[in-house]
Short mmCIF file of C-alpha atoms in Angstrom, two decimals:
data_model
loop_
_atom_site.label_atom_id
_atom_site.label_comp_id
_atom_site.label_asym_id
_atom_site.label_seq_id
_atom_site.Cartn_x
_atom_site.Cartn_y
_atom_site.Cartn_z
CA MET U 1 -17.90 73.45 -141.31
CA LEU U 2 -21.40 71.91 -140.56
CA LYS U 3 -20.82 70.71 -144.65
CA ARG U 4 -16.95 69.31 -144.97
CA ARG U 5 -18.15 67.30 -141.79
CA THR U 6 -21.26 66.08 -143.54
CA ALA U 7 -18.78 65.18 -146.79
CA ALA U 8 -15.95 63.43 -143.91
CA TYR U 9 -18.69 61.18 -143.03
CA CYS U 10 -19.87 60.71 -145.93
CA VAL U 11 -16.59 59.22 -147.10
CA LEU U 12 -16.85 57.60 -144.69
CA LEU U 13 -19.76 56.20 -144.56
CA ALA U 14 -19.36 54.96 -148.22
CA MET U 15 -16.51 53.51 -147.60
CA PHE U 16 -17.89 51.12 -145.16
CA ILE U 17 -20.60 49.78 -147.66
CA ILE U 18 -18.15 49.26 -150.06
CA ALA U 19 -16.38 47.31 -148.23
CA GLY U 20 -18.98 45.39 -146.74
CA ALA U 21 -20.52 44.38 -149.92
CA VAL U 22 -16.72 43.74 -151.20
CA PHE U 23 -16.82 41.59 -147.93
CA GLY U 24 -20.01 40.68 -148.74
CA SER U 25 -19.43 39.31 -151.89
CA VAL U 26 -16.47 36.25 -151.44
CA GLY U 27 -17.86 34.07 -150.06
CA LYS U 28 -17.58 30.36 -148.55
CA ALA U 29 -13.48 30.43 -148.65
CA GLN U 30 -13.18 33.80 -146.76
CA ALA U 31 -15.19 34.25 -144.48
CA ARG U 32 -12.39 33.33 -141.69
CA TYR U 33 -10.07 35.21 -143.08
CA ASN U 34 -9.08 39.10 -141.97
CA SER U 35 -8.38 41.91 -144.41
CA MET U 36 -5.01 41.29 -144.62
CA ILE U 37 -5.18 37.19 -146.26
CA PHE U 38 -7.78 39.03 -148.67
CA PHE U 39 -5.98 41.50 -150.22
CA SER U 40 -3.17 39.32 -150.91
CA THR U 41 -5.21 35.95 -151.83
CA VAL U 42 -6.66 35.71 -155.43
CA VAL U 43 -10.11 33.21 -154.64
CA GLU U 44 -11.56 30.52 -156.87
CA ALA U 45 -14.75 31.30 -158.63
CA GLU U 46 -17.20 27.83 -157.32
CA LYS U 47 -18.18 26.60 -160.30
CA THR U 48 -21.19 22.93 -161.02
CA GLU U 49 -18.68 19.98 -162.03
CA ILE U 50 -19.28 16.78 -163.09
CA SER U 51 -17.95 13.20 -162.82
CA SER U 52 -17.98 9.53 -162.72
CA ASP U 53 -16.65 6.35 -161.58
CA ILE U 54 -15.50 5.22 -164.85
CA LEU U 55 -15.45 8.47 -166.86
CA ALA U 56 -12.91 11.20 -166.94
CA LYS U 57 -11.50 14.31 -167.87
CA GLU U 58 -9.96 15.50 -170.44
CA ASN U 59 -6.27 15.56 -168.55
CA GLU U 60 -7.40 13.16 -166.40
CA ALA U 61 -5.88 9.13 -167.44
CA GLY U 62 -7.89 8.04 -169.76
CA VAL U 63 -10.93 4.78 -168.44
CA ILE U 64 -11.43 1.17 -170.23
CA LEU U 65 -13.66 -0.79 -168.99
CA MET U 66 -13.16 -4.34 -170.44
CA LEU U 67 -16.42 -6.35 -170.86
CA GLY U 68 -15.19 -9.41 -172.52
CA ASP U 69 -17.41 -11.25 -174.54
CA VAL U 70 -20.93 -10.47 -175.87
CA PRO U 71 -22.36 -13.78 -176.43
CA GLU U 72 -25.44 -12.43 -175.62
CA ALA U 73 -26.69 -9.41 -174.01
CA LYS U 74 -24.89 -7.61 -171.54
CA THR U 75 -24.97 -5.35 -169.70
CA PHE U 76 -22.57 -2.36 -167.83
CA GLU U 77 -23.53 1.10 -166.26
CA PHE U 78 -21.33 4.16 -164.41
CA SER U 79 -22.43 6.75 -162.14
CA LEU U 80 -22.61 10.18 -162.77
CA SER U 81 -22.28 13.25 -159.49
CA ALA U 82 -22.52 17.00 -159.64
CA SER U 83 -20.83 19.61 -157.21
CA GLY U 84 -21.69 22.91 -156.95
CA GLY U 85 -25.39 22.90 -158.37
CA THR U 86 -27.14 20.69 -160.72
CA ALA U 87 -25.66 20.35 -163.83
CA GLU U 88 -27.39 19.81 -167.46
CA GLU U 89 -24.92 18.02 -169.82
CA THR U 90 -25.52 15.35 -173.76
CA ILE U 91 -24.79 12.45 -173.67
CA SER U 92 -23.59 10.22 -176.47
CA TRP U 93 -21.97 7.50 -177.36
CA GLU U 94 -20.34 6.26 -180.36
CA TYR U 95 -20.28 2.72 -181.40
CA PRO U 96 -19.59 -0.44 -184.89
CA LYS U 97 -23.35 -0.33 -185.46
CA ASP U 98 -21.64 -3.44 -187.47
CA TYR U 99 -22.26 -5.54 -184.67
CA VAL U 100 -23.79 -4.70 -181.66
CA VAL U 101 -27.30 -2.43 -180.42
CA ILE U 102 -27.07 -0.30 -177.60
CA TYR U 103 -29.60 0.76 -175.40
CA ALA U 104 -29.62 2.52 -172.13
CA LYS U 105 -31.83 3.75 -169.14
CA LEU U 106 -30.63 6.75 -166.54
CA SER U 107 -31.43 5.78 -163.13
CA GLN U 108 -32.09 8.86 -160.36
CA LYS U 109 -32.31 8.08 -156.98
CA THR U 110 -32.70 10.73 -154.02
CA ALA U 111 -31.60 10.62 -150.74
CA ALA U 112 -34.12 9.48 -148.45
CA PRO U 113 -36.00 11.74 -146.30
CA GLU U 114 -34.67 12.70 -142.81
CA THR U 115 -36.30 10.92 -140.32
CA GLU U 116 -35.99 11.53 -135.67
CA THR U 117 -36.34 7.58 -135.33
CA ALA U 118 -33.64 4.84 -136.11
CA GLU U 119 -36.41 2.54 -137.01
CA ALA U 120 -38.05 4.91 -139.27
CA ALA U 121 -34.31 5.85 -140.82
CA GLU U 122 -34.84 1.83 -142.15
CA ALA U 123 -38.59 2.66 -143.21
CA ALA U 124 -37.87 5.29 -145.51
CA GLU U 125 -37.07 4.76 -149.31
CA ALA U 126 -35.61 7.40 -151.53
CA GLU U 127 -37.64 8.07 -154.52
CA GLU U 128 -35.79 6.48 -157.49
CA THR U 129 -37.22 7.64 -161.79
CA VAL U 130 -35.94 5.24 -164.36
CA THR U 131 -35.87 6.45 -167.79
CA ASP U 132 -34.63 5.93 -171.62
CA ILE U 133 -32.97 7.32 -172.95
CA ASP U 134 -30.66 7.56 -176.73
CA SER U 135 -27.04 9.20 -178.07
CA GLY U 136 -27.69 12.40 -177.72
CA ASP U 137 -29.84 13.49 -174.75
CA LYS U 138 -29.65 16.07 -172.52
CA ILE U 139 -29.55 14.84 -168.98
CA LYS U 140 -30.22 16.29 -165.93
CA ILE U 141 -26.97 15.70 -163.18
CA ALA U 142 -28.09 16.99 -159.33
CA GLU U 143 -26.87 17.77 -156.36
CA GLY U 144 -26.82 14.86 -154.25
CA THR U 145 -28.99 12.45 -156.32
CA GLU U 146 -27.28 9.06 -157.12
CA THR U 147 -27.73 8.83 -160.85
CA LYS U 148 -26.38 6.01 -162.93
CA VAL U 149 -26.86 5.38 -166.91
CA ILE U 150 -27.14 1.94 -167.81
CA MET U 151 -26.28 0.78 -170.89
CA GLU U 152 -27.07 -2.90 -173.00
CA VAL U 153 -24.94 -4.02 -175.00
CA VAL U 154 -26.91 -6.86 -177.74
CA PRO U 155 -25.03 -7.91 -180.19
CA ILE U 156 -26.52 -8.28 -183.89
CA GLU U 157 -27.08 -12.33 -185.02
CA ASN U 158 -24.13 -13.96 -186.47
CA ALA U 159 -22.23 -10.76 -185.58
CA VAL U 160 -18.27 -12.62 -185.29
CA THR U 161 -15.90 -9.91 -183.49
CA THR U 162 -11.66 -11.02 -184.83
CA LYS U 163 -11.00 -8.08 -182.07
CA ALA U 164 -11.40 -5.51 -179.54
CA GLU U 165 -14.48 -3.18 -180.78
CA GLU U 166 -14.65 -0.38 -178.44
CA ILE U 167 -17.71 1.94 -177.37
CA ILE U 168 -17.57 5.16 -176.47
CA VAL U 169 -19.28 6.79 -173.99
CA ASN U 170 -19.39 11.13 -173.40
CA VAL U 171 -21.05 13.03 -171.14
CA GLY U 172 -19.84 17.05 -170.24
CA GLY U 173 -16.77 17.65 -170.20
CA LEU U 174 -15.97 13.17 -169.38
CA SER U 175 -15.65 10.27 -171.53
CA GLY U 176 -14.42 7.05 -171.69
CA THR U 177 -14.83 3.50 -173.57
CA VAL U 178 -15.95 0.21 -173.04
CA ILE U 179 -13.73 -3.12 -175.20
CA PHE U 180 -15.51 -5.97 -176.65
CA GLU U 181 -15.38 -9.04 -178.20
CA ILE U 182 -18.27 -11.61 -180.49
CA PRO U 183 -17.05 -15.18 -180.19
CA PRO U 184 -18.19 -17.93 -182.48
CA ASP U 185 -21.49 -19.66 -181.51
CA GLU U 186 -19.08 -22.99 -182.31
CA GLU U 187 -16.98 -20.63 -179.84
CA GLU U 188 -16.75 -22.55 -175.08
CA ASN U 189 -14.73 -21.15 -172.87
CA VAL U 190 -13.91 -23.97 -170.45
CA SER U 191 -13.38 -22.24 -167.04
CA GLY U 192 -10.19 -22.56 -165.84
CA GLY U 193 -7.61 -24.23 -168.51
CA GLU U 194 -5.38 -22.68 -170.44
CA SER U 195 -7.58 -23.41 -173.57
CA ASP U 196 -9.63 -20.91 -171.46
CA LYS U 197 -7.78 -17.52 -172.99
CA VAL U 198 -9.46 -15.30 -175.64
CA GLN U 199 -7.70 -14.35 -178.75
CA THR U 200 -9.02 -11.07 -179.75
CA GLY U 201 -6.29 -8.81 -179.40
CA THR U 202 -3.61 -10.85 -179.14
CA GLY U 203 -2.36 -10.26 -182.12
CA GLU U 204 1.63 -9.16 -182.89
CA THR U 205 2.04 -5.42 -184.03
CA GLU U 206 5.33 -3.28 -183.97
CA SER U 207 6.06 -2.04 -180.51
CA GLY U 208 3.97 1.08 -179.42
CA GLU U 209 1.51 0.78 -181.89
CA GLY U 210 -0.53 -2.17 -180.53
CA GLU U 211 -4.16 -2.67 -180.93
CA THR U 212 -6.04 -0.97 -177.96
CA GLY U 213 -8.35 -3.39 -175.78
CA GLY U 214 -7.44 -6.31 -174.77
CA SER U 215 -8.94 -9.46 -173.80
CA VAL U 216 -10.57 -11.64 -170.19
CA GLY U 217 -9.36 -14.80 -169.69
CA GLY U 218 -9.72 -17.39 -166.92
CA THR U 219 -7.78 -18.74 -164.46
CA SER U 220 -4.41 -20.60 -165.65
CA GLY U 221 -4.19 -24.23 -165.10
CA THR U 222 -0.62 -25.83 -163.58
CA VAL U 223 2.63 -23.82 -163.78
CA GLU U 224 4.94 -25.33 -166.75
CA ALA U 225 7.01 -22.44 -167.80
CA PRO U 226 10.71 -20.87 -166.60
CA ALA U 227 9.49 -18.99 -163.43
CA GLY U 228 11.53 -15.38 -162.77
CA LYS U 229 11.65 -12.53 -161.04
CA ILE U 230 9.32 -8.74 -161.03
CA ASP U 231 11.14 -5.68 -160.50
CA ILE U 232 8.24 -4.82 -157.75
CA LEU U 233 7.85 -1.83 -155.28
CA PRO U 234 8.73 -3.69 -151.88
CA ASN U 235 5.60 -2.16 -150.71
CA PHE U 236 1.98 0.32 -151.44
CA GLU U 237 -0.41 1.66 -150.41
CA PRO U 238 -3.91 -0.44 -149.74
CA ASP U 239 -6.17 2.39 -151.42
CA GLY U 240 -2.73 3.36 -153.82
CA MET U 241 -0.24 2.68 -156.55
CA LEU U 242 1.81 -0.04 -157.53
CA PRO U 243 4.04 0.08 -160.22
CA MET U 244 6.44 -2.84 -161.56
CA LYS U 245 8.71 -4.34 -164.14
CA VAL U 246 8.66 -7.21 -166.11
CA ASP U 247 11.54 -8.88 -167.64
CA ILE U 248 9.15 -10.45 -170.65
CA PRO U 249 11.56 -13.31 -172.56
CA VAL U 250 11.74 -12.44 -177.04
CA GLY U 251 8.52 -14.29 -178.37
CA ALA U 252 5.84 -13.34 -176.62
CA HIS U 253 2.46 -12.41 -178.06
CA TYR U 254 0.14 -11.84 -175.36
CA VAL U 255 0.51 -12.11 -170.99
CA ARG U 256 -1.85 -12.30 -168.06
CA ILE U 257 -1.47 -10.80 -164.71
CA GLY U 258 -2.84 -11.91 -161.75
CA THR U 259 -2.00 -12.67 -158.51
CA TYR U 260 -0.82 -16.13 -156.42
CA GLU U 261 -2.38 -18.29 -154.81
CA GLY U 262 -0.11 -21.00 -154.46
CA GLU U 263 0.89 -22.03 -158.44
CA LYS U 264 -2.40 -20.86 -159.59
CA LEU U 265 -2.85 -17.50 -161.78
CA ALA U 266 -5.52 -15.95 -159.72
CA PRO U 267 -7.78 -12.54 -160.41
CA LEU U 268 -6.33 -9.76 -158.78
CA PRO U 269 -7.96 -7.83 -156.18
CA ALA U 270 -11.93 -6.52 -156.94
CA GLY U 271 -11.68 -3.36 -158.31
CA THR U 272 -8.30 -3.43 -159.49
CA ARG U 273 -7.62 -1.06 -162.06
CA ILE U 274 -4.34 -1.57 -164.57
CA SER U 275 -2.28 0.80 -166.57
CA LEU U 276 0.15 -0.52 -169.28
CA ASN U 277 1.43 2.58 -170.59
CA GLU U 278 2.78 3.84 -167.20
CA GLY U 279 -0.28 5.57 -166.03
CA LYS U 280 -2.00 6.99 -169.58
CA ASP U 281 -4.75 5.22 -169.40
CA PHE U 282 -6.01 2.51 -167.14
CA TYR U 283 -8.23 -0.43 -168.01
CA ILE U 284 -11.25 -1.79 -165.29
CA ILE U 285 -11.39 -5.46 -165.16
CA PRO U 286 -14.21 -7.53 -164.62
CA GLU U 287 -14.65 -9.21 -161.12
CA ASN U 288 -13.06 -13.35 -160.85
CA ALA U 289 -11.75 -12.22 -164.32
CA VAL U 290 -8.00 -12.88 -165.34
CA PRO U 291 -7.14 -10.39 -168.61
CA GLU U 292 -5.21 -10.94 -170.79
CA PHE U 293 -3.07 -8.57 -173.22
CA PRO U 294 -1.14 -8.42 -175.91
CA ILE U 295 2.31 -7.69 -176.04
CA SER U 296 2.81 -4.74 -178.88
CA SER U 297 -0.22 -2.87 -176.28
CA ILE U 298 2.39 -2.27 -172.86
CA THR U 299 5.47 0.08 -171.92
CA CYS U 300 8.25 -0.93 -173.26
CA SER U 301 12.33 0.79 -171.68
CA GLU U 302 15.39 -0.88 -172.37
CA ASN U 303 13.76 -4.09 -172.23
CA LYS U 304 11.29 -3.60 -169.38
CA TYR U 305 7.65 -3.65 -169.60
CA SER U 306 5.90 -1.20 -167.03
CA ILE U 307 3.34 -2.45 -165.41
CA LEU U 308 1.36 0.22 -162.43
CA LEU U 309 -2.35 -1.49 -160.72
CA ASP U 310 -4.78 0.85 -159.20
CA PHE U 311 -6.10 -0.24 -156.00
CA GLY U 312 -7.64 3.47 -155.26
CA ARG U 313 -11.33 1.05 -155.63
CA ALA U 314 -9.63 -2.03 -154.41
CA GLU U 315 -11.13 -4.31 -151.33
CA ILE U 316 -7.48 -4.89 -150.04
CA THR U 317 -6.81 -5.57 -145.97
CA PRO U 318 -3.52 -4.67 -145.30
CA ALA U 319 -2.61 -8.06 -143.44
CA GLU U 320 0.43 -9.94 -145.09
CA ALA U 321 2.27 -9.80 -148.56
CA LEU U 322 0.28 -10.03 -152.08
CA ALA U 323 2.03 -12.32 -154.47
CA PHE U 324 1.86 -10.69 -158.03
CA GLY U 325 2.38 -12.54 -161.28
CA VAL U 326 2.49 -12.36 -165.20
CA GLU U 327 2.23 -15.47 -166.96
CA ALA U 328 3.10 -14.87 -170.74
CA PHE U 329 2.55 -16.96 -174.15
CA SER U 330 3.56 -16.89 -177.53
CA GLU U 331 1.97 -19.60 -180.30
CA SER U 332 2.88 -22.10 -178.83
CA GLY U 333 2.32 -22.11 -175.26
CA LYS U 334 3.48 -20.17 -171.69
CA ILE U 335 7.06 -19.43 -171.86
CA ALA U 336 7.48 -18.06 -168.47
CA VAL U 337 5.91 -17.22 -165.38
CA LEU U 338 7.24 -13.92 -163.23
CA LYS U 339 6.89 -13.66 -159.95
CA GLY U 340 7.47 -11.04 -157.31
CA GLU U 341 6.19 -9.45 -153.85
CA SER U 342 4.64 -6.54 -151.68
CA LEU U 343 3.15 -5.80 -148.88
CA PRO U 344 0.32 -3.28 -148.33
CA ASP U 345 1.65 -0.54 -145.80
CA ILE U 346 -0.85 -0.32 -143.16
CA SER U 347 0.61 2.87 -141.98
CA GLY U 348 -0.09 4.03 -145.43
CA ALA U 349 1.49 8.09 -147.04
CA GLY U 350 -0.34 11.75 -146.67
CA ILE U 351 -0.08 14.53 -143.67
CA SER U 352 0.75 12.75 -140.31
CA LYS U 353 1.36 16.48 -138.66
CA ILE U 354 1.36 19.92 -138.81
CA GLU U 355 3.55 22.23 -137.42
CA THR U 356 2.15 26.14 -137.80
CA GLY U 357 3.80 28.15 -135.73
CA VAL U 358 1.89 28.79 -133.20
CA GLU U 359 1.88 27.09 -129.67
CA GLU U 360 -1.53 25.71 -129.51
CA LEU U 361 -4.86 26.83 -130.42
CA GLU U 362 -7.55 28.63 -128.78
CA ILE U 363 -10.90 26.72 -127.49
CA GLY U 364 -13.51 28.81 -126.37
CA GLU U 365 -15.84 27.91 -123.40
CA GLY U 366 -17.94 24.94 -124.36
CA GLU U 367 -16.50 24.12 -127.38
CA GLU U 368 -14.50 21.52 -129.09
CA GLU U 369 -11.25 21.40 -130.56
CA ILE U 370 -12.46 19.86 -133.64
CA ILE U 371 -8.79 18.90 -135.59
CA PRO U 372 -9.75 16.11 -138.62
CA GLU U 373 -7.16 13.34 -140.56
CA GLU U 374 -6.68 15.28 -143.44
CA PRO U 375 -8.75 19.04 -143.89
CA GLU U 376 -8.61 20.86 -147.11
CA TYR U 377 -6.77 23.28 -146.37
CA TYR U 378 -4.03 24.40 -144.21
CA VAL U 379 -2.94 27.42 -143.70
CA LEU U 380 1.28 28.10 -142.59
CA SER U 381 2.55 31.28 -140.66
CA GLU U 382 6.27 32.61 -139.99
CA GLY U 383 7.36 29.51 -138.67
CA GLY U 384 5.18 26.87 -139.45
CA THR U 385 5.94 23.92 -141.58
CA ILE U 386 3.46 21.08 -143.01
CA ARG U 387 4.79 17.99 -142.83
CA ILE U 388 4.56 15.38 -145.21
CA SER U 389 4.88 11.14 -143.60
CA PHE U 390 5.51 8.34 -147.19
CA PRO U 391 6.95 5.02 -146.19
CA GLU U 392 10.42 4.72 -145.74
CA GLU U 393 11.18 1.96 -147.72
CA TRP U 394 10.03 4.52 -151.15
CA ARG U 395 12.98 6.34 -149.72
CA ASN U 396 15.62 3.70 -150.57
CA PHE U 397 13.34 2.23 -153.36
CA ALA U 398 11.66 4.98 -154.95
CA LYS U 399 12.97 8.92 -156.25
CA SER U 400 11.05 11.66 -155.32
CA GLY U 401 9.51 15.05 -156.70
CA TYR U 402 8.16 18.04 -156.61
CA SER U 403 7.26 21.96 -157.18
CA ILE U 404 4.99 24.84 -155.55
CA GLN U 405 2.72 26.47 -157.29
CA MET U 406 0.73 29.57 -156.26
CA LEU U 407 -2.52 31.22 -157.29
CA ARG U 408 -2.38 34.44 -159.92
CA THR U 409 -3.98 36.59 -161.82
CA ALA U 410 -2.20 36.79 -164.89
CA GLU U 411 -1.92 39.59 -167.51
CA ASN U 412 -4.97 39.11 -169.32
CA GLU U 413 -7.31 38.53 -166.58
CA THR U 414 -6.84 34.87 -166.03
CA VAL U 415 -6.36 32.77 -163.22
CA GLY U 416 -4.63 29.86 -162.78
CA TYR U 417 -1.20 28.96 -160.51
CA SER U 418 1.88 29.19 -162.34
CA ASN U 419 5.48 28.50 -160.74
CA VAL U 420 7.17 29.95 -157.74
CA ASP U 421 11.41 29.85 -156.18
CA ILE U 422 11.26 27.62 -154.06
CA LEU U 423 14.51 29.04 -151.99
CA VAL U 424 15.78 28.70 -148.76
CA ASN U 425 14.67 30.32 -145.42
CA SER U 426 11.79 31.60 -147.82
CA LEU U 427 9.25 29.21 -148.59
CA TRP U 428 11.11 26.03 -148.93
CA ALA U 429 11.10 22.27 -148.63
CA GLU U 430 13.12 19.43 -147.61
CA TYR U 431 12.95 15.75 -146.40
CA ALA U 432 14.05 14.59 -142.74
CA GLU U 433 16.65 12.17 -141.69
CA GLU U 434 14.34 10.12 -139.63
CA GLU U 435 15.01 6.53 -139.17
CA GLY U 436 11.34 5.34 -140.07
CA ASN U 437 9.26 7.72 -142.40
CA ALA U 438 10.55 9.85 -145.50
CA ASP U 439 9.04 12.49 -144.37
CA LEU U 440 8.66 16.40 -146.80
CA LEU U 441 8.71 19.35 -144.60
CA ILE U 442 7.35 22.52 -146.69
CA LYS U 443 8.69 25.54 -144.53
CA VAL U 444 8.72 29.12 -144.48
CA GLY U 445 11.33 31.08 -143.29
CA GLU U 446 12.19 34.01 -142.22
CA ILE U 447 12.70 35.63 -145.20
CA LEU U 448 8.45 35.65 -146.36
CA PRO U 449 6.57 35.45 -149.38
CA PRO U 450 3.53 36.15 -149.92
CA ALA U 451 0.65 35.72 -148.83
CA GLY U 452 -1.53 34.24 -150.47
CA LYS U 453 -3.31 30.60 -151.31
CA TYR U 454 -0.39 27.86 -153.00
CA GLN U 455 -0.35 24.79 -153.84
CA ALA U 456 2.35 22.14 -153.16
CA ILE U 457 2.72 18.64 -156.06
CA LEU U 458 4.22 15.68 -155.20
CA GLN U 459 5.41 12.74 -156.92
CA TRP U 460 7.39 9.48 -156.42
CA GLU U 461 8.22 7.30 -158.90
CA PHE U 462 9.76 3.78 -159.72
CA ASN U 463 11.37 2.96 -162.06
CA GLY U 464 10.18 5.60 -164.09
CA ILE U 465 6.97 4.70 -163.50
CA CYS U 466 4.91 7.65 -161.27
CA PHE U 467 2.71 5.72 -159.03
CA TYR U 468 2.40 8.71 -156.34
CA LYS U 469 0.95 12.50 -157.46
CA LYS U 470 -0.83 14.26 -155.23
CA GLN U 471 -1.80 18.19 -154.51
CA ILE U 472 -1.93 19.92 -151.27
CA THR U 473 -3.55 23.48 -151.14
CA PHE U 474 -1.94 25.47 -148.31
CA PHE U 475 -2.40 29.52 -147.32
CA ILE U 476 0.34 31.57 -146.57
CA ASN U 477 -0.71 34.15 -144.23
CA TYR U 478 1.04 36.20 -140.99
CA SER U 479 -1.78 37.22 -138.89
CA THR U 480 -1.75 34.99 -135.74
CA ASP U 481 -5.25 35.84 -134.30
CA ILE U 482 -6.28 34.09 -137.14
CA TYR U 483 -6.02 30.96 -135.63
CA SER U 484 -8.23 31.98 -132.07
CA THR U 485 -11.39 32.02 -135.17
CA PHE U 486 -11.54 28.44 -136.22
CA GLU U 487 -11.46 25.56 -134.87
CA SER U 488 -8.59 23.61 -136.94
CA GLN U 489 -6.19 24.11 -139.31
CA GLY U 490 -8.75 23.44 -142.19
CA VAL U 491 -10.29 26.03 -143.69
CA ALA U 492 -13.84 25.78 -145.43
CA GLY U 493 -13.75 26.73 -148.87
CA LYS U 494 -14.32 26.20 -152.45
#
């Protein structure tokens, strides 16, 4: 009898040890989840990743920095940051050695030490180190360290370019392109006049096969060419994107893109990025410059050209409508001026309300209720809803779409998201018919879908141009006692 009890205790003890080891290895992402959701949820392992303000991943939109004329040495820089630890990556660059020489430095600044008083915080300074680097060197990017790469482009004596030249920069899995041109010594660009435009890269080629790159010119003078309208979304997010379709007349060789202040074409808001191929690549424009592009580099469909403006890094005050302009030029001069207005929408877009199906959260004595504006994760239970709000004008002028995916383990043991069926009364979505909004509701109905980790991919299109795309991560769980254990709808993880 004693032997049987001892064996039973051993089995029970072993089960507790195994369970403790399993739950201990789940980590932060599952710390606030009970066993029910644990056994039905695939968890992604945290890994070290790097990002940049200019360089992009292979599966992201490409970035092209327009350096403009380089009659003498000119510098540009980009930032690097790491998440999940310290990354060690190879940095390299390819460039036309017949035209320029490149010198590079790595600047790294650690966070300033913590202080007890405001006066001491002002006096504290972050420690900065600057080192010379060469193409092919290994660099370390530590989490929490401000890292910048500063590159100086020096033209070779007597070098002159006849088209935009490229510098390709790679760091780990990130890459970016910098384009520049070297004008003849005798050429002088007078800011503010029609003679200011840079001709490099504006040669006419067959549609769809134009050269990569463009030129940076100054602002134009008095408008004299025939005026027309731009087909444009009537409002946009101040930190989002704005699509437009432009009817450029036949015979145009290149265009300039900017905003209008009266009758003068002025630069776009500082930090604006421009895409000429519906979001596949974006140009970064130098501050206080009006960019100039060959007509052949712009995507054209049904005799209308697509331009997409990205204000994610720009500073726009949502106060009044902005007048955007495109001027078209032929060999003989300006042949068209096209204008369109759009209003920065102060209401923005995003998740405005979470309806979980639980009337209220239980807040313990002495605790504060913390409800973030937009948490990283959401939890849905039976009868729950996620409401995503969009400007009403989007519903009137644009088309929307969405898909829902679940994190699963495939037969080859790889982890990834795959599409799930959208079923009424199970996991489904619909647009709310309410005045003043274009809300999308994601719901869990009476037929319960599998508990686990999901993501919703939302997008909006204007005349075939995708100008809004967002991924929302959420968990589905049916145990209501979870709501008394976390502080908000945000779930710590990844």
